[in-house]
mmCIF file of C-alpha atoms in Angstrom:
data_model
loop_
_atom_site.group_PDB
_atom_site.id
_atom_site.type_symbol
_atom_site.label_atom_id
_atom_site.label_comp_id
_atom_site.label_asym_id
_atom_site.label_seq_id
_atom_site.Cartn_x
_atom_site.Cartn_y
_atom_site.Cartn_z
ATOM 1 C CA MET A 2 116.404 62.903 112.024
ATOM 2 C CA ILE A 3 115.966 66.643 113.207
ATOM 3 C CA LYS A 4 116.950 67.332 108.978
ATOM 4 C CA THR A 5 114.773 64.609 107.569
ATOM 5 C CA GLY A 6 111.817 65.564 109.591
ATOM 6 C CA LEU A 7 112.497 69.503 108.573
ATOM 7 C CA ALA A 8 112.797 68.038 104.810
ATOM 8 C CA CYS A 9 109.541 66.637 105.151
ATOM 9 C CA ARG A 10 107.997 69.493 106.508
ATOM 10 C CA ILE A 11 109.163 71.667 103.791
ATOM 11 C CA GLY A 12 107.862 69.361 101.378
ATOM 12 C CA ARG A 13 104.495 69.263 102.774
ATOM 13 C CA MET A 14 104.401 72.827 102.732
ATOM 14 C CA ALA A 15 105.556 72.844 99.244
ATOM 15 C CA GLY A 16 102.552 70.856 97.602
ATOM 16 C CA ASP A 17 100.458 67.451 97.882
ATOM 17 C CA SER A 18 101.977 66.171 94.406
ATOM 18 C CA GLY A 19 105.260 65.888 92.617
ATOM 19 C CA PRO A 20 104.253 68.547 90.016
ATOM 20 C CA GLU A 21 103.035 71.032 92.630
ATOM 21 C CA ARG A 22 106.502 70.605 94.034
ATOM 22 C CA VAL A 23 108.275 71.081 90.830
ATOM 23 C CA LEU A 24 106.353 74.320 89.900
ATOM 24 C CA VAL A 25 107.193 75.565 93.659
ATOM 25 C CA ALA A 26 110.958 74.874 92.871
ATOM 26 C CA ALA A 27 111.034 76.236 89.804
ATOM 27 C CA SER A 28 109.188 79.597 90.893
ATOM 28 C CA PHE A 29 111.181 79.731 94.196
ATOM 29 C CA VAL A 30 114.692 79.307 92.234
ATOM 30 C CA ASN A 31 113.464 81.837 89.517
ATOM 31 C CA ARG A 32 112.461 84.499 92.440
ATOM 32 C CA VAL A 33 115.810 84.321 94.097
ATOM 33 C CA GLY A 34 117.242 85.184 91.053
ATOM 34 C CA ASN A 35 115.110 88.062 90.595
ATOM 35 C CA GLY A 36 115.916 89.227 94.016
ATOM 36 C CA LEU A 37 119.277 89.103 93.242
ATOM 37 C CA PHE A 38 119.033 91.297 90.212
ATOM 38 C CA ASN A 39 116.324 93.793 91.125
ATOM 39 C CA ALA A 40 118.017 95.223 94.069
ATOM 40 C CA ALA A 41 121.106 95.987 92.426
ATOM 41 C CA SER A 42 120.185 96.574 88.515
ATOM 42 C CA ALA A 43 119.960 100.035 88.735
ATOM 43 C CA LEU A 44 123.185 100.740 90.123
ATOM 44 C CA TYR A 45 125.079 98.350 88.089
ATOM 45 C CA PHE A 46 123.980 100.242 85.035
ATOM 46 C CA THR A 47 124.440 103.695 86.023
ATOM 47 C CA PHE A 48 127.612 103.516 88.665
ATOM 48 C CA VAL A 49 129.373 100.608 86.504
ATOM 49 C CA VAL A 50 128.403 100.776 82.851
ATOM 50 C CA GLY A 51 128.172 104.668 83.165
ATOM 51 C CA LEU A 52 124.770 105.087 81.662
ATOM 52 C CA PRO A 53 122.767 108.180 82.876
ATOM 53 C CA ALA A 54 119.749 107.514 85.209
ATOM 54 C CA VAL A 55 117.491 109.355 82.665
ATOM 55 C CA GLN A 56 118.699 106.837 79.973
ATOM 56 C CA VAL A 57 118.465 103.722 82.153
ATOM 57 C CA GLY A 58 115.069 104.831 83.120
ATOM 58 C CA ALA A 59 114.014 105.406 79.282
ATOM 59 C CA ALA A 60 115.356 102.117 78.290
ATOM 60 C CA LEU A 61 113.485 100.214 81.208
ATOM 61 C CA THR A 62 110.154 102.201 80.459
ATOM 62 C CA LEU A 63 110.284 101.429 76.547
ATOM 63 C CA ALA A 64 111.071 97.820 77.205
ATOM 64 C CA GLY A 65 108.180 97.763 79.629
ATOM 65 C CA VAL A 66 105.658 99.185 77.316
ATOM 66 C CA MET A 67 106.768 96.475 74.473
ATOM 67 C CA GLY A 68 106.508 93.864 77.133
ATOM 68 C CA LEU A 69 103.028 95.025 77.933
ATOM 69 C CA CYS A 70 101.948 94.046 74.226
ATOM 70 C CA ALA A 71 103.219 90.347 74.399
ATOM 71 C CA GLY A 72 101.526 88.826 77.288
ATOM 72 C CA ILE A 73 98.355 88.533 75.594
ATOM 73 C CA PRO A 74 99.294 86.692 72.255
ATOM 74 C CA GLY A 75 101.809 84.911 74.695
ATOM 75 C CA GLY A 76 99.078 83.445 76.759
ATOM 76 C CA HIS A 77 96.905 82.720 73.694
ATOM 77 C CA LEU A 78 99.959 80.728 72.430
ATOM 78 C CA ALA A 79 100.321 78.858 75.722
ATOM 79 C CA ASP A 80 96.746 77.852 75.603
ATOM 80 C CA ARG A 81 97.107 76.393 71.980
ATOM 81 C CA ARG A 82 100.458 75.066 72.309
ATOM 82 C CA GLY A 83 100.928 74.178 75.854
ATOM 83 C CA ALA A 84 101.695 76.417 78.842
ATOM 84 C CA ARG A 85 104.687 74.435 79.772
ATOM 85 C CA THR A 86 106.366 74.612 76.373
ATOM 86 C CA ILE A 87 105.873 78.603 76.052
ATOM 87 C CA MET A 88 107.071 79.306 79.592
ATOM 88 C CA THR A 89 109.804 77.140 79.104
ATOM 89 C CA VAL A 90 110.967 78.888 75.980
ATOM 90 C CA ALA A 91 110.417 82.414 77.526
ATOM 91 C CA LEU A 92 112.665 81.343 80.309
ATOM 92 C CA ALA A 93 115.462 80.219 77.997
ATOM 93 C CA VAL A 94 115.055 83.621 76.299
ATOM 94 C CA GLN A 95 115.239 85.304 79.473
ATOM 95 C CA ALA A 96 118.419 83.439 80.602
ATOM 96 C CA LEU A 97 120.284 84.437 77.380
ATOM 97 C CA SER A 98 119.201 88.142 77.617
ATOM 98 C CA MET A 99 119.984 88.540 81.284
ATOM 99 C CA ALA A 100 123.571 87.010 80.624
ATOM 100 C CA ALA A 101 123.909 89.434 77.660
ATOM 101 C CA LEU A 102 123.461 92.437 80.129
ATOM 102 C CA VAL A 103 126.949 92.077 81.254
ATOM 103 C CA LEU A 104 128.310 92.549 77.847
ATOM 104 C CA VAL A 105 126.180 96.312 77.536
ATOM 105 C CA GLU A 106 128.223 99.268 76.856
ATOM 106 C CA SER A 107 125.640 101.499 75.221
ATOM 107 C CA TRP A 108 121.887 102.726 75.846
ATOM 108 C CA THR A 109 121.229 101.143 72.492
ATOM 109 C CA ALA A 110 122.162 97.775 73.366
ATOM 110 C CA PHE A 111 120.837 97.808 76.994
ATOM 111 C CA THR A 112 117.329 99.004 75.277
ATOM 112 C CA ILE A 113 117.154 95.975 72.779
ATOM 113 C CA ILE A 114 118.246 93.574 75.515
ATOM 114 C CA ALA A 115 116.074 94.684 78.125
ATOM 115 C CA THR A 116 113.219 94.844 75.608
ATOM 116 C CA ILE A 117 113.661 91.147 74.552
ATOM 117 C CA ASP A 118 113.734 90.170 78.143
ATOM 118 C CA GLN A 119 110.390 92.219 78.946
ATOM 119 C CA ILE A 120 108.528 90.454 76.140
ATOM 120 C CA ALA A 121 109.872 87.128 77.258
ATOM 121 C CA ALA A 122 108.901 87.885 80.592
ATOM 122 C CA ALA A 123 105.153 88.955 79.739
ATOM 123 C CA ALA A 124 104.800 86.004 77.556
ATOM 124 C CA GLY A 125 106.182 83.696 80.002
ATOM 125 C CA GLY A 126 103.920 85.097 82.843
ATOM 126 C CA ALA A 127 101.151 84.527 81.061
ATOM 127 C CA ALA A 128 101.938 81.055 80.469
ATOM 128 C CA TRP A 129 102.774 80.576 84.136
ATOM 129 C CA GLY A 130 99.230 81.443 85.089
ATOM 130 C CA ALA A 131 97.667 79.045 82.639
ATOM 131 C CA LEU A 132 100.224 76.477 83.907
ATOM 132 C CA VAL A 133 99.351 76.928 87.715
ATOM 133 C CA VAL A 134 95.887 76.031 87.293
ATOM 134 C CA ARG A 135 96.949 72.815 85.650
ATOM 135 C CA VAL A 136 99.232 71.860 88.121
ATOM 136 C CA GLY A 137 96.897 73.027 90.977
ATOM 137 C CA GLY A 138 94.507 70.212 90.855
ATOM 138 C CA GLU A 139 91.424 70.041 93.186
ATOM 139 C CA ARG A 140 92.579 72.584 95.732
ATOM 140 C CA PRO A 141 93.828 75.174 93.418
ATOM 141 C CA ALA A 142 93.518 77.986 96.113
ATOM 142 C CA LEU A 143 95.508 76.108 98.596
ATOM 143 C CA PHE A 144 98.398 75.543 96.026
ATOM 144 C CA ARG A 145 98.419 79.014 94.808
ATOM 145 C CA ALA A 146 98.710 80.496 98.381
ATOM 146 C CA ARG A 147 101.837 77.795 99.249
ATOM 147 C CA LEU A 148 103.227 79.082 95.681
ATOM 148 C CA ARG A 149 103.200 82.754 96.709
ATOM 149 C CA THR A 150 104.580 82.094 100.067
ATOM 150 C CA PHE A 151 107.711 80.559 98.494
ATOM 151 C CA VAL A 152 108.011 83.014 95.889
ATOM 152 C CA ASN A 153 108.044 85.716 98.615
ATOM 153 C CA LEU A 154 110.364 83.678 100.540
ATOM 154 C CA GLY A 155 112.640 83.668 97.274
ATOM 155 C CA VAL A 156 112.603 87.255 96.793
ATOM 156 C CA ILE A 157 113.697 87.990 100.434
ATOM 157 C CA LEU A 158 116.611 85.397 100.162
ATOM 158 C CA GLY A 159 117.789 87.055 96.890
ATOM 159 C CA THR A 160 117.402 90.454 98.252
ATOM 160 C CA VAL A 161 119.594 89.333 101.051
ATOM 161 C CA GLY A 162 122.096 88.069 98.868
ATOM 162 C CA ALA A 163 122.188 91.384 96.666
ATOM 163 C CA GLY A 164 123.003 93.087 99.896
ATOM 164 C CA ALA A 165 126.289 91.569 99.965
ATOM 165 C CA ALA A 166 127.327 92.374 96.664
ATOM 166 C CA LEU A 167 126.065 96.079 97.122
ATOM 167 C CA ALA A 168 128.538 96.055 100.304
ATOM 168 C CA ALA A 169 131.440 95.115 98.090
ATOM 169 C CA ASP A 170 130.282 97.477 95.588
ATOM 170 C CA THR A 171 132.643 96.159 92.611
ATOM 171 C CA ARG A 172 131.988 95.345 89.183
ATOM 172 C CA GLY A 173 132.720 91.576 89.717
ATOM 173 C CA ALA A 174 130.255 91.434 92.415
ATOM 174 C CA TYR A 175 127.351 93.195 90.336
ATOM 175 C CA VAL A 176 128.210 90.976 87.418
ATOM 176 C CA MET A 177 128.039 87.863 89.992
ATOM 177 C CA LEU A 178 124.402 89.022 90.630
ATOM 178 C CA ILE A 179 123.258 89.353 86.946
ATOM 179 C CA LEU A 180 124.756 86.025 86.094
ATOM 180 C CA GLY A 181 123.320 84.442 89.001
ATOM 181 C CA ASN A 182 119.812 85.676 87.815
ATOM 182 C CA ALA A 183 120.705 84.443 84.203
ATOM 183 C CA ALA A 184 121.473 81.075 86.136
ATOM 184 C CA SER A 185 118.194 81.017 87.696
ATOM 185 C CA PHE A 186 116.047 81.517 84.672
ATOM 186 C CA ALA A 187 118.033 78.448 83.372
ATOM 187 C CA LEU A 188 117.513 76.069 85.939
ATOM 188 C CA CYS A 189 113.744 77.264 86.418
ATOM 189 C CA ALA A 190 113.451 76.262 82.442
ATOM 190 C CA ALA A 191 115.144 72.907 83.306
ATOM 191 C CA LEU A 192 112.801 72.368 86.345
ATOM 192 C CA LEU A 193 109.540 72.535 84.268
ATOM 193 C CA LEU A 194 110.899 69.911 81.958
ATOM 194 C CA LEU A 195 110.121 67.558 85.093
ATOM 195 C CA LEU A 196 106.316 68.598 84.579
ATOM 196 C CA PRO A 197 104.023 66.069 82.836
ATOM 197 C CA ARG A 198 102.934 67.437 79.366
ATOM 198 C CA TYR A 199 99.603 68.345 79.980
ATOM 199 C CA PRO A 200 97.173 68.266 76.815
ATOM 200 C CA VAL A 201 96.018 71.208 75.231
ATOM 201 C CA LEU A 202 92.327 71.884 76.196
ATOM 202 C CA PRO A 203 90.148 72.423 73.010
ATOM 203 C CA ALA A 204 88.115 75.591 72.575
ATOM 204 C CA PRO A 205 84.188 75.110 72.185
ATOM 205 C CA PRO A 206 83.576 75.227 68.223
ATOM 206 C CA GLN A 207 82.638 78.614 66.825
ATOM 207 C CA GLN A 208 84.148 80.330 69.757
ATOM 208 C CA ARG A 209 85.714 83.904 68.937
ATOM 209 C CA ARG A 210 89.774 83.745 69.286
ATOM 210 C CA TRP A 211 89.992 86.636 71.736
ATOM 211 C CA ILE A 212 87.313 85.205 73.943
ATOM 212 C CA ALA A 213 88.661 87.388 76.682
ATOM 213 C CA PHE A 214 88.036 91.165 75.146
ATOM 214 C CA ALA A 215 84.254 90.030 74.897
ATOM 215 C CA ASP A 216 84.171 89.123 78.890
ATOM 216 C CA ARG A 217 83.013 92.416 80.336
ATOM 217 C CA PRO A 218 82.922 91.163 83.888
ATOM 218 C CA PHE A 219 86.590 90.072 83.496
ATOM 219 C CA LEU A 220 87.455 93.313 81.968
ATOM 220 C CA THR A 221 85.998 94.828 84.869
ATOM 221 C CA PHE A 222 87.902 92.950 87.076
ATOM 222 C CA THR A 223 91.105 93.485 85.191
ATOM 223 C CA ALA A 224 90.460 97.314 85.726
ATOM 224 C CA LEU A 225 89.788 97.189 89.638
ATOM 225 C CA TYR A 226 92.702 94.675 89.795
ATOM 226 C CA GLY A 227 95.119 97.172 87.901
ATOM 227 C CA ALA A 228 94.120 100.027 90.421
ATOM 228 C CA MET A 229 94.316 97.922 93.527
ATOM 229 C CA GLY A 230 97.648 97.152 92.793
ATOM 230 C CA LEU A 231 98.741 100.773 93.499
ATOM 231 C CA GLN A 232 98.908 99.382 97.056
ATOM 232 C CA TYR A 233 102.183 97.552 96.061
ATOM 233 C CA PRO A 234 103.968 100.917 95.574
ATOM 234 C CA VAL A 235 102.569 102.275 98.576
ATOM 235 C CA VAL A 236 105.024 100.089 100.608
ATOM 236 C CA SER A 237 108.087 100.171 98.027
ATOM 237 C CA LEU A 238 107.943 103.722 96.844
ATOM 238 C CA LEU A 239 105.208 106.192 98.741
ATOM 239 C CA LEU A 240 105.833 105.183 102.476
ATOM 240 C CA PRO A 241 109.811 105.345 102.281
ATOM 241 C CA ILE A 242 109.595 108.944 100.913
ATOM 242 C CA TRP A 243 106.709 109.946 103.542
ATOM 243 C CA ILE A 244 109.078 108.875 106.212
ATOM 244 C CA SER A 245 112.043 110.552 105.177
ATOM 245 C CA GLU A 246 110.586 113.802 104.446
ATOM 246 C CA HIS A 247 107.410 114.135 106.555
ATOM 247 C CA THR A 248 108.079 112.295 109.862
ATOM 248 C CA GLU A 249 110.234 112.322 112.593
ATOM 249 C CA ALA A 250 110.834 108.126 112.631
ATOM 250 C CA PRO A 251 114.242 107.181 112.209
ATOM 251 C CA ARG A 252 115.779 106.120 108.966
ATOM 252 C CA TRP A 253 115.850 102.701 110.180
ATOM 253 C CA THR A 254 112.132 102.163 110.143
ATOM 254 C CA VAL A 255 112.249 102.096 106.215
ATOM 255 C CA ALA A 256 114.169 98.870 106.352
ATOM 256 C CA ALA A 257 111.747 97.405 109.155
ATOM 257 C CA LEU A 258 108.810 98.207 107.247
ATOM 258 C CA PHE A 259 110.244 95.947 104.297
ATOM 259 C CA ALA A 260 111.186 93.300 106.847
ATOM 260 C CA VAL A 261 107.614 93.224 108.266
ATOM 261 C CA ASN A 262 105.638 93.381 105.007
ATOM 262 C CA SER A 263 107.708 90.772 103.808
ATOM 263 C CA ALA A 264 107.681 88.427 106.448
ATOM 264 C CA PHE A 265 103.935 88.764 107.224
ATOM 265 C CA CYS A 266 102.987 87.757 103.686
ATOM 266 C CA VAL A 267 105.158 84.698 104.065
ATOM 267 C CA VAL A 268 103.544 83.462 107.332
ATOM 268 C CA MET A 269 99.965 84.566 106.254
ATOM 269 C CA GLN A 270 99.878 83.888 102.990
ATOM 270 C CA THR A 271 98.718 80.167 103.228
ATOM 271 C CA ARG A 272 96.555 80.340 106.139
ATOM 272 C CA ILE A 273 94.549 83.047 104.544
ATOM 273 C CA GLY A 274 95.134 82.145 100.898
ATOM 274 C CA SER A 275 93.979 78.627 101.213
ATOM 275 C CA ARG A 276 90.304 79.559 102.433
ATOM 276 C CA ILE A 277 89.838 81.663 99.434
ATOM 277 C CA GLU A 278 88.734 79.165 96.627
ATOM 278 C CA SER A 279 85.678 80.625 94.654
ATOM 279 C CA PRO A 280 84.900 83.860 92.893
ATOM 280 C CA TYR A 281 82.432 84.470 95.634
ATOM 281 C CA ASP A 282 85.083 84.052 98.127
ATOM 282 C CA GLY A 283 87.391 86.156 96.267
ATOM 283 C CA GLY A 284 84.773 89.025 95.741
ATOM 284 C CA ARG A 285 84.631 89.043 99.806
ATOM 285 C CA ALA A 286 88.195 88.973 100.271
ATOM 286 C CA PHE A 287 88.779 91.927 97.780
ATOM 287 C CA ARG A 288 86.279 93.965 99.985
ATOM 288 C CA ILE A 289 88.235 92.936 103.232
ATOM 289 C CA ALA A 290 91.496 93.975 101.399
ATOM 290 C CA GLY A 291 89.791 97.498 100.713
ATOM 291 C CA LEU A 292 88.734 97.947 104.271
ATOM 292 C CA LEU A 293 92.026 97.114 105.789
ATOM 293 C CA PHE A 294 93.763 99.688 103.249
ATOM 294 C CA LEU A 295 91.093 102.181 104.650
ATOM 295 C CA VAL A 296 92.718 101.417 108.011
ATOM 296 C CA SER A 297 96.357 101.592 107.005
ATOM 297 C CA CYS A 298 96.539 104.698 104.915
ATOM 298 C CA PRO A 299 95.241 107.081 107.649
ATOM 299 C CA MET A 300 97.775 105.516 109.886
ATOM 300 C CA MET A 301 100.726 106.348 107.523
ATOM 301 C CA ALA A 302 99.666 109.704 107.515
ATOM 302 C CA LEU A 303 99.254 110.332 111.145
ATOM 303 C CA ALA A 304 102.966 109.472 111.457
ATOM 304 C CA ALA A 305 103.861 112.745 110.239
ATOM 305 C CA TYR A 306 102.385 114.669 113.332
ATOM 306 C CA ALA A 307 103.848 111.880 115.866
ATOM 307 C CA PRO A 308 106.894 112.228 117.997
ATOM 308 C CA VAL A 309 109.926 109.781 116.928
ATOM 309 C CA TRP A 310 109.031 106.645 118.785
ATOM 310 C CA ALA A 311 105.353 107.020 118.502
ATOM 311 C CA ALA A 312 105.987 107.919 114.517
ATOM 312 C CA ALA A 313 107.935 104.286 113.997
ATOM 313 C CA GLY A 314 105.401 102.728 116.153
ATOM 314 C CA LEU A 315 102.653 103.868 114.112
ATOM 315 C CA VAL A 316 104.469 103.072 110.845
ATOM 316 C CA LEU A 317 105.229 99.717 111.804
ATOM 317 C CA VAL A 318 101.540 98.959 113.213
ATOM 318 C CA ALA A 319 100.263 100.539 109.795
ATOM 319 C CA ILE A 320 102.547 98.255 107.593
ATOM 320 C CA PHE A 321 101.178 95.199 109.547
ATOM 321 C CA VAL A 322 97.644 96.203 108.848
ATOM 322 C CA HIS A 323 98.645 96.916 105.160
ATOM 323 C CA SER A 324 100.382 93.645 105.003
ATOM 324 C CA LEU A 325 97.229 91.800 106.009
ATOM 325 C CA GLY A 326 95.348 93.600 103.152
ATOM 326 C CA GLU A 327 98.012 92.590 100.642
ATOM 327 C CA VAL A 328 97.536 89.121 101.694
ATOM 328 C CA TRP A 329 93.865 89.323 101.316
ATOM 329 C CA GLU A 330 94.211 91.081 98.213
ATOM 330 C CA SER A 331 96.056 88.720 96.228
ATOM 331 C CA SER A 332 94.354 85.903 97.488
ATOM 332 C CA ALA A 333 91.059 87.364 96.064
ATOM 333 C CA CYS A 334 92.841 88.306 92.966
ATOM 334 C CA PHE A 335 93.593 84.559 92.389
ATOM 335 C CA ALA A 336 90.515 83.162 92.981
ATOM 336 C CA LEU A 337 88.731 85.778 91.003
ATOM 337 C CA GLY A 338 91.438 85.862 88.121
ATOM 338 C CA PHE A 339 91.718 82.040 87.739
ATOM 339 C CA GLY A 340 88.067 81.170 88.698
ATOM 340 C CA LEU A 341 86.181 83.712 85.907
ATOM 341 C CA ALA A 342 88.581 82.291 83.134
ATOM 342 C CA PRO A 343 87.407 79.279 81.272
ATOM 343 C CA ASP A 344 89.948 76.493 81.335
ATOM 344 C CA HIS A 345 90.939 76.334 77.717
ATOM 345 C CA ALA A 346 91.607 80.012 77.520
ATOM 346 C CA GLN A 347 93.389 80.709 80.856
ATOM 347 C CA GLY A 348 96.731 81.711 79.221
ATOM 348 C CA GLN A 349 94.974 84.434 77.232
ATOM 349 C CA TYR A 350 93.134 85.687 80.298
ATOM 350 C CA GLN A 351 95.957 85.877 82.582
ATOM 351 C CA GLY A 352 97.594 88.015 79.758
ATOM 352 C CA VAL A 353 94.953 90.329 79.904
ATOM 353 C CA LEU A 354 95.049 90.576 83.366
ATOM 354 C CA GLY A 355 98.618 90.978 83.573
ATOM 355 C CA LEU A 356 98.357 93.702 81.011
ATOM 356 C CA GLY A 357 95.852 95.476 83.576
ATOM 357 C CA PHE A 358 98.201 95.209 86.467
ATOM 358 C CA ASN A 359 101.325 96.268 84.590
ATOM 359 C CA ALA A 360 99.527 99.135 83.274
ATOM 360 C CA GLY A 361 98.530 100.011 86.845
ATOM 361 C CA GLN A 362 102.117 99.698 87.908
ATOM 362 C CA ALA A 363 103.454 101.922 85.307
ATOM 363 C CA LEU A 364 101.222 105.019 86.313
ATOM 364 C CA ALA A 365 101.559 104.234 89.831
ATOM 365 C CA PRO A 366 104.807 106.121 90.791
ATOM 366 C CA ALA A 367 103.434 109.465 88.943
ATOM 367 C CA ILE A 368 99.908 109.104 90.538
ATOM 368 C CA LEU A 369 101.432 108.525 93.995
ATOM 369 C CA THR A 370 104.075 111.164 94.163
ATOM 370 C CA THR A 371 101.943 113.703 92.482
ATOM 371 C CA VAL A 372 98.679 113.231 94.056
ATOM 372 C CA VAL A 373 99.388 111.474 97.312
ATOM 373 C CA LEU A 374 102.428 113.319 98.209
ATOM 374 C CA GLY A 375 101.316 116.646 96.544
ATOM 375 C CA LEU A 376 98.170 116.982 99.031
ATOM 376 C CA GLY A 377 99.925 115.219 101.964
ATOM 377 C CA THR A 378 97.372 114.302 104.593
ATOM 378 C CA THR A 379 94.450 114.793 102.338
ATOM 379 C CA GLY A 380 96.066 112.574 99.692
ATOM 380 C CA TRP A 381 96.339 109.704 102.074
ATOM 381 C CA LEU A 382 92.827 110.048 103.034
ATOM 382 C CA LEU A 383 91.580 109.927 99.329
ATOM 383 C CA LEU A 384 93.921 107.008 98.725
ATOM 384 C CA ALA A 385 92.251 105.013 101.729
ATOM 385 C CA LEU A 386 88.627 106.105 100.183
ATOM 386 C CA PHE A 387 89.755 104.854 96.817
ATOM 387 C CA PHE A 388 91.109 101.410 97.930
ATOM 388 C CA ALA A 389 87.865 101.024 100.036
ATOM 389 C CA ALA A 390 85.558 101.936 97.156
ATOM 390 C CA LEU A 391 87.561 99.438 94.727
ATOM 391 C CA GLY A 392 87.119 96.550 97.258
ATOM 392 C CA ALA A 393 83.375 97.512 97.695
ATOM 393 C CA ALA A 394 82.889 96.416 94.447
ATOM 394 C CA GLY A 395 84.248 92.980 94.697
ATOM 395 C CA PRO A 396 81.266 90.927 95.888
ATOM 396 C CA SER A 397 78.809 92.559 93.233
ATOM 397 C CA LEU A 398 81.462 91.765 90.785
ATOM 398 C CA ALA A 399 81.885 88.125 91.692
ATOM 399 C CA ARG A 400 78.051 87.853 91.713
ATOM 400 C CA TRP A 401 78.062 89.392 88.006
ATOM 401 C CA GLY A 402 80.793 87.224 86.829
ATOM 402 C CA MET A 403 79.445 84.096 87.950
ATOM 403 C CA ARG A 404 75.960 84.998 86.479
ATOM 404 C CA THR A 405 77.604 85.170 83.092
ATOM 405 C CA ARG A 406 79.810 82.164 83.334
ATOM 406 C CA PRO A 407 78.516 78.971 80.997
ATOM 407 C CA GLN A 408 76.578 76.862 83.227
ATOM 408 C CA PRO A 409 78.104 73.034 83.651
ATOM 409 C CA GLY A 410 75.101 71.429 81.753
ATOM 410 C CA VAL A 411 75.338 74.023 78.913
ATOM 411 C CA ALA A 412 78.984 73.599 78.490
ATOM 412 C CA ALA A 413 78.857 69.897 78.528
ATOM 413 C CA GLU A 414 76.351 70.330 75.951
ATOM 414 C CA VAL A 415 78.384 72.648 73.782
ATOM 415 C CA THR A 416 81.381 70.480 73.957
ATOM 416 C CA GLY A 417 79.646 67.356 73.527
#
């Protein structure tokens, strides 16, 4: 009875319809695999394969740049050929490329395989965005919040599994992580076959093919989204270095901040995200996120001036506030990113949005480590003001975007 009740509760959390549960399950499985791989990939290629760290970084950078070019055409293809089809093909390619990594013995082979994987990931990511819109139904905000909750949970479980392999520190353990990730791609692709074959939505006549590039409000939002995305490496890169080099907080604080960040996002995403449905809601949520980052960044800086336990407590409170901002920010980006895009071009728009976000993530390490760490406390305060200024633009951006969307009557007339 208890197990049945728990299963029913998880089922309700996963979605209100069969397609919603399928996409949640597929995304969860895929992210468990990602968690397995991401936590140990660099160690495998440096310590087991024997590639210098510089070569590993160069290969991943080159692969990432090539992947940036694939998201927009991949999304457009999803709009015209079906998001489920393109995403399934992309996952199959990733399953094969990931499995091939266990055969890598040279930098050239690693670069080629990693590039294929990143191209497929970019195309599949844009198709995933279009598929989420079709599956989301009448309450897309609630579905997207639930989806992100399970995605975060999947990454956590995968990372825990990777910890066992890291403790073993053998070639066989690392290979199992890579093959586990490959299997997650394959299983995810198989699960997507259970989804309905959603019909392709026709574009209005005489509309230009690359409509997203003429949408100035959306391009502006893409730039803001990429810039606000610097908040993710604050947790994964900047704060661990700051704690280790500039504070008296014990080293276990680094592990604790990851746990607090992940757990809080899992717990709060559905509760907050389900209320942010329209682009107007998204604009206000974007502003709230900026204000929360305005509070969290100075608290992280102040930890450098506090004694041991006060520093640890200050960091944990700061990461709590920062995680709250992350939930508001991700919910805002869901509402604006999907809400401003026309239904027939969701894949193309998500490809553009992914390009902006990934470009920001590529620049983030250099910006955060040189500007913020280089300036110390002043750098943290400038970062806080930067996030607040970005967030303040959210409501006016939402109003601008909605003013320039086709009105329902006009849209019906054009497509009629």
